[in-house]
Coordinates of C-alpha atoms in Angstrom, one line a residue:
X15 CA 86.0 61.1 71.3
X16 CA 85.2 58.0 73.4
X17 CA 87.7 58.7 76.1
X18 CA 88.7 61.2 78.7
X19 CA 91.4 63.6 77.5
X20 CA 94.3 64.5 79.6
X21 CA 95.4 68.1 80.0
X22 CA 96.7 70.5 82.6
X23 CA 96.6 74.2 83.6
X24 CA 99.6 75.5 81.8
X25 CA 102.6 76.7 83.7
X26 CA 105.5 74.1 83.5
X27 CA 109.0 74.3 84.9
X28 CA 111.4 76.2 82.6
X29 CA 114.7 74.6 81.5
X30 CA 117.9 76.0 82.9
X31 CA 119.1 77.1 79.5
X32 CA 116.1 79.3 79.1
X33 CA 116.2 80.7 82.6
X34 CA 119.6 82.2 82.0
X35 CA 118.0 84.4 79.3
X36 CA 115.0 85.2 81.5
X37 CA 117.3 86.1 84.4
X38 CA 119.3 88.5 82.2
X39 CA 116.1 90.2 81.0
X40 CA 114.8 90.5 84.6
X41 CA 118.0 92.3 85.5
X42 CA 117.7 94.6 82.5
X43 CA 120.9 93.2 81.0
X44 CA 121.5 93.0 77.3
X45 CA 120.9 89.6 75.7
X46 CA 121.5 88.2 72.2
X47 CA 117.9 88.5 71.0
X48 CA 118.3 86.0 68.2
X49 CA 119.9 83.5 70.5
X50 CA 117.0 84.0 73.0
X51 CA 114.3 83.5 70.4
X52 CA 116.0 80.3 69.2
X53 CA 116.3 79.0 72.8
X54 CA 112.7 79.9 73.4
X55 CA 111.4 78.1 70.3
X56 CA 113.5 75.0 71.2
X57 CA 112.2 75.1 74.8
X58 CA 108.6 75.1 73.5
X59 CA 109.3 72.3 71.1
X60 CA 110.9 70.3 73.9
X61 CA 108.1 70.9 76.5
X62 CA 105.4 69.9 73.9
X63 CA 107.3 66.7 73.1
X64 CA 107.6 65.8 76.7
X65 CA 103.8 66.4 77.3
X66 CA 102.9 64.2 74.4
X67 CA 105.4 61.5 75.6
X68 CA 103.8 61.7 79.1
X69 CA 100.4 61.0 77.5
X70 CA 98.9 64.5 77.7
X71 CA 96.4 65.1 74.9
X72 CA 95.7 68.8 75.1
X73 CA 99.1 70.6 75.5
X74 CA 100.4 74.1 75.8
X75 CA 103.8 75.9 75.6
X76 CA 104.4 75.6 79.3
X77 CA 104.4 79.4 79.4
X78 CA 108.1 79.3 78.4
X79 CA 108.0 82.9 77.1
X80 CA 106.7 84.3 80.4
X81 CA 108.5 85.3 83.6
X82 CA 105.2 85.0 85.5
X83 CA 101.6 84.0 84.7
X84 CA 100.5 87.5 85.9
X85 CA 103.2 90.0 85.2
X86 CA 103.9 88.9 81.7
X87 CA 101.0 91.1 80.6
X88 CA 102.8 94.2 81.8
X89 CA 105.6 93.6 79.3
X90 CA 103.0 93.6 76.5
X91 CA 101.1 96.8 77.5
X92 CA 102.0 100.4 77.4
X93 CA 100.6 103.0 79.9
X94 CA 102.3 101.2 82.8
X95 CA 105.2 102.2 85.1
X96 CA 107.3 100.0 87.4
X97 CA 108.5 101.4 90.7
X98 CA 110.7 99.9 93.4
X99 CA 109.0 99.1 96.7
X100 CA 110.4 98.3 100.1
X101 CA 109.3 94.9 101.3
X102 CA 111.5 94.7 104.4
X103 CA 109.7 92.4 106.9
X104 CA 106.7 92.0 104.7
X105 CA 105.4 90.2 101.5
X106 CA 104.2 91.2 98.1
X107 CA 101.3 88.7 98.6
X108 CA 98.0 90.2 99.8
X109 CA 96.9 89.9 103.5
X110 CA 94.6 87.1 104.3
X111 CA 93.0 85.3 107.3
X112 CA 95.2 82.4 106.4
X113 CA 98.3 84.5 107.0
X114 CA 96.9 85.9 110.2
X115 CA 96.2 82.4 111.5
X116 CA 99.6 80.9 110.5
X117 CA 102.1 83.8 110.6
X118 CA 105.1 81.6 111.3
X119 CA 104.4 79.2 108.5
X120 CA 103.9 82.1 106.0
X121 CA 107.1 83.8 107.1
X122 CA 109.1 80.6 106.2
X123 CA 107.2 80.2 102.9
X124 CA 107.8 83.8 101.9
X125 CA 111.5 83.5 102.6
X126 CA 111.7 80.3 100.5
X127 CA 110.0 81.9 97.6
X128 CA 112.0 85.1 97.8
X129 CA 115.3 83.2 98.0
X130 CA 114.3 81.1 95.0
X131 CA 113.6 84.2 92.9
X132 CA 116.8 85.9 93.9
X133 CA 118.9 82.8 93.4
X134 CA 117.4 81.8 90.1
X135 CA 117.1 85.2 88.5
X136 CA 120.2 86.7 90.1
X137 CA 118.1 89.8 90.7
X138 CA 119.7 92.3 93.1
X139 CA 117.4 95.2 92.4
X140 CA 114.6 96.0 94.8
X141 CA 111.2 94.4 94.2
X142 CA 108.8 96.5 92.2
X143 CA 105.1 97.2 91.8
X144 CA 103.3 98.4 88.7
X145 CA 101.1 101.5 88.2
X146 CA 98.8 102.5 85.4
X147 CA 99.8 106.0 84.5
X148 CA 98.3 106.4 81.0
X149 CA 95.9 104.8 78.5
X150 CA 96.4 101.1 78.1
X151 CA 97.6 99.9 74.7
X152 CA 98.4 96.3 73.7
X153 CA 101.4 95.1 71.7
X154 CA 100.8 91.8 69.8
X155 CA 104.4 91.0 69.2
X156 CA 104.9 88.5 72.0
X157 CA 101.5 86.7 71.6
X158 CA 102.1 86.2 67.9
X159 CA 105.5 84.7 68.8
X160 CA 103.9 82.4 71.4
X161 CA 101.3 81.3 68.9
X162 CA 103.8 80.5 66.2
X163 CA 106.1 78.6 68.6
X164 CA 103.4 76.3 70.1
X165 CA 101.7 75.6 66.7
X166 CA 105.0 74.6 65.2
X167 CA 105.7 72.3 68.1
X168 CA 102.2 70.7 68.0
X169 CA 102.5 70.1 64.3
X170 CA 105.8 68.3 64.9
X171 CA 104.7 66.1 67.8
X172 CA 101.0 65.5 66.9
X173 CA 99.2 66.5 70.1
X174 CA 95.4 66.2 70.0
X175 CA 94.9 69.9 70.6
X176 CA 96.7 72.9 72.1
X177 CA 95.9 75.9 74.3
X178 CA 97.5 79.0 75.5
X179 CA 96.9 80.3 79.1
X180 CA 96.5 84.0 79.6
X181 CA 95.5 86.2 82.6
X182 CA 92.0 87.3 83.5
X183 CA 91.1 90.9 84.3
X184 CA 90.7 90.1 88.0
X185 CA 94.1 88.4 88.2
X186 CA 96.1 91.3 86.7
X187 CA 97.4 91.9 90.1
X188 CA 100.0 94.3 91.7
X189 CA 98.7 96.9 89.3
X190 CA 97.5 100.3 90.8
X191 CA 95.3 102.6 88.8
X192 CA 96.5 106.2 88.6
X193 CA 95.0 107.2 85.3
X194 CA 91.4 106.1 84.8
X195 CA 88.6 108.0 86.6
X196 CA 87.0 105.0 88.3
X197 CA 87.7 101.4 89.2
X198 CA 85.1 100.2 86.7
X199 CA 86.7 102.2 83.9
X200 CA 90.1 100.9 84.8
X201 CA 89.0 97.2 84.9
X202 CA 87.2 97.5 81.6
X203 CA 90.2 99.2 80.0
X204 CA 92.2 96.2 81.1
X205 CA 89.5 93.9 79.6
X206 CA 89.8 95.8 76.3
X207 CA 93.5 95.1 76.2
X208 CA 93.0 91.4 77.1
X209 CA 90.3 91.1 74.4
X210 CA 93.0 91.6 71.8
X211 CA 95.1 88.8 73.3
X212 CA 92.1 86.5 73.6
X213 CA 91.0 87.1 70.1
X214 CA 94.5 86.5 68.7
X215 CA 94.7 83.0 70.3
X216 CA 91.2 81.9 69.2
X217 CA 91.6 83.2 65.7
X218 CA 94.9 81.2 65.4
X219 CA 92.9 78.0 66.0
X220 CA 94.2 77.4 69.5
X221 CA 92.1 77.0 72.6
X222 CA 92.1 80.0 75.0
X223 CA 92.6 79.4 78.7
X224 CA 91.8 82.2 81.0
X225 CA 93.6 81.9 84.4
X226 CA 91.8 83.5 87.4
X227 CA 93.3 82.6 90.7
X228 CA 92.8 86.0 92.3
X229 CA 89.0 85.9 91.8
X230 CA 88.7 83.2 94.5
X231 CA 91.5 84.3 96.8
X232 CA 90.4 87.9 97.0
X233 CA 87.5 86.8 99.1
X234 CA 89.9 85.9 102.0
X235 CA 91.8 89.2 101.4
X236 CA 88.8 91.4 101.6
X237 CA 87.5 89.6 104.7
X238 CA 90.9 89.8 106.3
X239 CA 90.9 93.6 105.8
X240 CA 87.6 94.0 107.6
X241 CA 85.4 93.9 104.5
X242 CA 82.2 91.9 104.1
X243 CA 81.2 89.1 101.9
X244 CA 78.9 91.5 100.1
X245 CA 82.0 93.7 99.4
X246 CA 83.7 90.7 97.9
X247 CA 80.7 89.9 95.7
X248 CA 80.6 93.5 94.4
X249 CA 84.4 93.3 93.6
X250 CA 84.1 89.9 91.9
X251 CA 81.0 90.6 89.9
X252 CA 82.5 93.7 88.3
X253 CA 85.5 91.6 87.2
X254 CA 83.3 88.8 85.9
X255 CA 81.4 91.3 83.8
X256 CA 84.7 92.7 82.5
X257 CA 85.9 89.2 81.6
X258 CA 82.8 88.4 79.7
X259 CA 83.3 91.8 77.9
X260 CA 86.8 90.6 76.9
X261 CA 85.4 87.2 75.7
X262 CA 82.6 88.8 73.7
X263 CA 82.2 87.3 70.3
X264 CA 84.4 84.3 71.0
X265 CA 82.9 80.8 70.7
X266 CA 82.5 79.4 74.1
X267 CA 83.7 75.9 73.1
X268 CA 87.1 77.4 72.4
X269 CA 87.4 78.9 75.9
X270 CA 88.6 77.3 79.1
X271 CA 88.3 79.1 82.4
X272 CA 90.7 78.1 85.2
X273 CA 90.1 79.1 88.8
X274 CA 92.2 78.1 91.8
X275 CA 92.9 79.3 95.3
X276 CA 96.5 80.2 94.8
X277 CA 99.4 77.9 94.1
X278 CA 101.5 78.5 97.2
X279 CA 102.0 75.7 99.7
X280 CA 100.0 77.3 102.5
X281 CA 97.3 75.8 104.7
X282 CA 94.5 77.3 102.6
X283 CA 92.3 76.9 105.7
X284 CA 90.3 80.1 104.7
X285 CA 89.7 79.5 101.0
X286 CA 86.0 80.2 100.3
X287 CA 84.0 77.0 99.7
X288 CA 83.4 76.3 96.1
X289 CA 79.7 76.1 96.8
X290 CA 79.7 79.8 97.7
X291 CA 81.4 81.0 94.5
X292 CA 80.3 78.5 91.9
X293 CA 77.7 80.9 90.6
X294 CA 80.4 83.4 89.8
X295 CA 82.4 80.8 87.9
X296 CA 79.4 79.7 85.9
X297 CA 78.6 83.2 84.9
X298 CA 81.8 83.3 82.8
X299 CA 81.1 82.6 79.1
X300 CA 83.4 79.6 78.7
X301 CA 82.9 76.1 77.4
X302 CA 85.0 74.4 80.1
X303 CA 85.8 75.1 83.8
X304 CA 89.0 74.0 85.3
X305 CA 89.3 74.0 89.1
X306 CA 91.1 72.4 92.1
X307 CA 89.7 69.0 93.1
X308 CA 92.9 67.0 93.9
X309 CA 94.3 68.6 97.1
X310 CA 92.8 67.7 100.5
X311 CA 91.3 71.1 101.0
X312 CA 89.1 70.9 98.0
X313 CA 88.8 67.2 96.9
X314 CA 85.4 66.8 98.6
X315 CA 83.9 69.6 96.5
X316 CA 83.2 67.3 93.5
X317 CA 79.9 66.7 95.3
X318 CA 78.9 70.3 94.6
X319 CA 77.8 69.1 91.2
X320 CA 75.2 66.8 92.8
X321 CA 73.3 70.0 93.6
X322 CA 74.5 72.5 91.0
X323 CA 73.6 71.6 87.4
X324 CA 76.5 71.8 85.0
X325 CA 75.0 73.9 82.1
X326 CA 74.3 72.0 78.9
X327 CA 77.2 71.9 76.5
X328 CA 79.8 72.7 79.3
X329 CA 82.6 70.6 80.5
X330 CA 84.7 70.3 83.7
X331 CA 88.4 69.9 84.0
X332 CA 88.9 68.8 87.6
X333 CA 92.3 68.7 89.1
X334 CA 93.1 65.0 89.6
X335 CA 96.8 65.6 90.4
X336 CA 98.0 68.5 92.5
X337 CA 101.0 70.7 92.6
X338 CA 100.6 71.0 96.4
X339 CA 102.5 67.8 97.3
X340 CA 105.5 65.9 96.1
X341 CA 103.6 62.6 96.3
X342 CA 102.9 61.2 92.9
X343 CA 99.2 60.2 92.7
X344 CA 98.5 56.6 91.9
X345 CA 96.8 56.2 88.5
X346 CA 94.0 54.2 90.2
X347 CA 93.3 57.2 92.4
X348 CA 93.2 59.5 89.5
X349 CA 90.8 57.2 87.7
X350 CA 88.5 57.0 90.8
X351 CA 88.4 60.8 91.0
X352 CA 87.4 61.0 87.3
X353 CA 84.9 58.2 87.5
X354 CA 83.0 59.6 90.4
X355 CA 82.7 63.0 88.8
X356 CA 81.7 61.5 85.5
X357 CA 78.9 59.7 87.4
X358 CA 77.4 63.0 88.3
X359 CA 78.0 65.2 85.2
X360 CA 78.4 62.6 82.5
X361 CA 81.5 61.0 81.0
X362 CA 81.5 63.2 77.9
X363 CA 81.7 66.3 80.1
X364 CA 85.0 65.6 81.9
X365 CA 88.6 66.1 81.1
X366 CA 91.5 65.2 83.4
X367 CA 93.5 68.2 84.7
X368 CA 95.8 69.6 87.4
X369 CA 94.9 71.8 90.3
X370 CA 97.3 74.6 89.1
X371 CA 100.6 75.1 87.4
X372 CA 103.7 73.4 88.5
X373 CA 105.6 76.7 88.4
X374 CA 104.2 79.9 89.9
X375 CA 106.5 81.6 87.5
X376 CA 109.8 81.1 85.8
X377 CA 111.8 81.3 89.0
X378 CA 109.4 79.7 91.5
X379 CA 108.6 76.1 91.0
X380 CA 106.2 74.1 93.2
X381 CA 107.7 70.6 92.7
X382 CA 110.8 69.2 91.2
X383 CA 110.8 68.8 87.4
X384 CA 111.0 65.0 87.7
X385 CA 107.9 65.0 89.9
X386 CA 106.1 67.2 87.5
X387 CA 106.5 64.8 84.7
X388 CA 105.7 61.8 86.9
X389 CA 102.4 63.5 88.0
X390 CA 101.4 64.2 84.4
X391 CA 102.1 60.6 83.4
X392 CA 100.0 59.4 86.3
X393 CA 97.3 61.8 85.2
X394 CA 97.3 60.4 81.7
X395 CA 97.3 56.8 82.9
X396 CA 94.5 57.5 85.3
X397 CA 92.5 59.1 82.4
X398 CA 93.1 55.9 80.4
X399 CA 91.9 53.7 83.2
X400 CA 88.8 55.8 83.8
X401 CA 88.0 55.7 80.1
X402 CA 88.2 51.9 80.1
X403 CA 85.8 51.8 83.0
X404 CA 83.4 54.4 81.7
X405 CA 83.2 53.2 78.1
X406 CA 83.2 49.5 78.8
X407 CA 79.8 49.5 80.4

């Protein structure tokens, strides 16, 4: 295709009508299951239509059927147990040097996120953590539903292609092992579960996108706790091996691997440099790598590719608009970002993407919905302008 395709990283803001069902489910309240499934399929159809109207070529279901990009998995797996935890004066998010350096800022950010969750979901129960207490077993019911919903919507609205985002073994967070004999056995058991989800998506004809924010951020967490960079590398390399185990047998060209440094609106002053972790990313058996390149902490890192060779046959999906700000990027800026990267790795090896999702989960959005769609429209227009420039030479 003689142009740069526009896509994004997956999570989009859920409509109010769907949130009422997700809120009830979060409280453990009874819902009309038929009415919920109808509302969910309508929400997927609507969000696919809006993506196509915004000019997005490679679309997804917006993660409409998930309460969170991480914890959705726990609803699909047996062998897990949820327990209330006391977070008085603390946060569920892991420690980091960023938090240590900016404690006041993070106190306000945590309060905003927690208030949003409680208001939107009307949850009154205590926060909970998840524990693995038995052998992990996967239930395909929800993924089969998600596949059917997005394929029906894509057929109706004629997108170029579609993907489904799913979690990586490293990012299955807030999950403590109490069953398996070793960390490695536990991580690979999780990979075996995810392998079934990954295979279901690829076998359906959709693209698979693996989301792996925690792989990058854990570097800061380990160093904040007194660990070393070597400790982090050992932690990460185990999980990259597990991810490749889960991807085994899948064609790389059907797999996208998304990494970021966390979607929260913090300073991110202690994110590891991309140059220090790019080898971990490239070890993953994927055909395309999506990563942050639009926010001011990471925009300069496009130059990494001047020194690091993109493997033959691989593509990059740089973030060219970001969820980190309410400012809507100008299409000319989007085009500039794409053209300069294409000048390094080749125009045929670049898609236009976003830094991360516009909603951390169903109840925590990063920008207003109006801004989300304006940013995606700017992304698509910027991809069109970049394509005109790159293919008119």
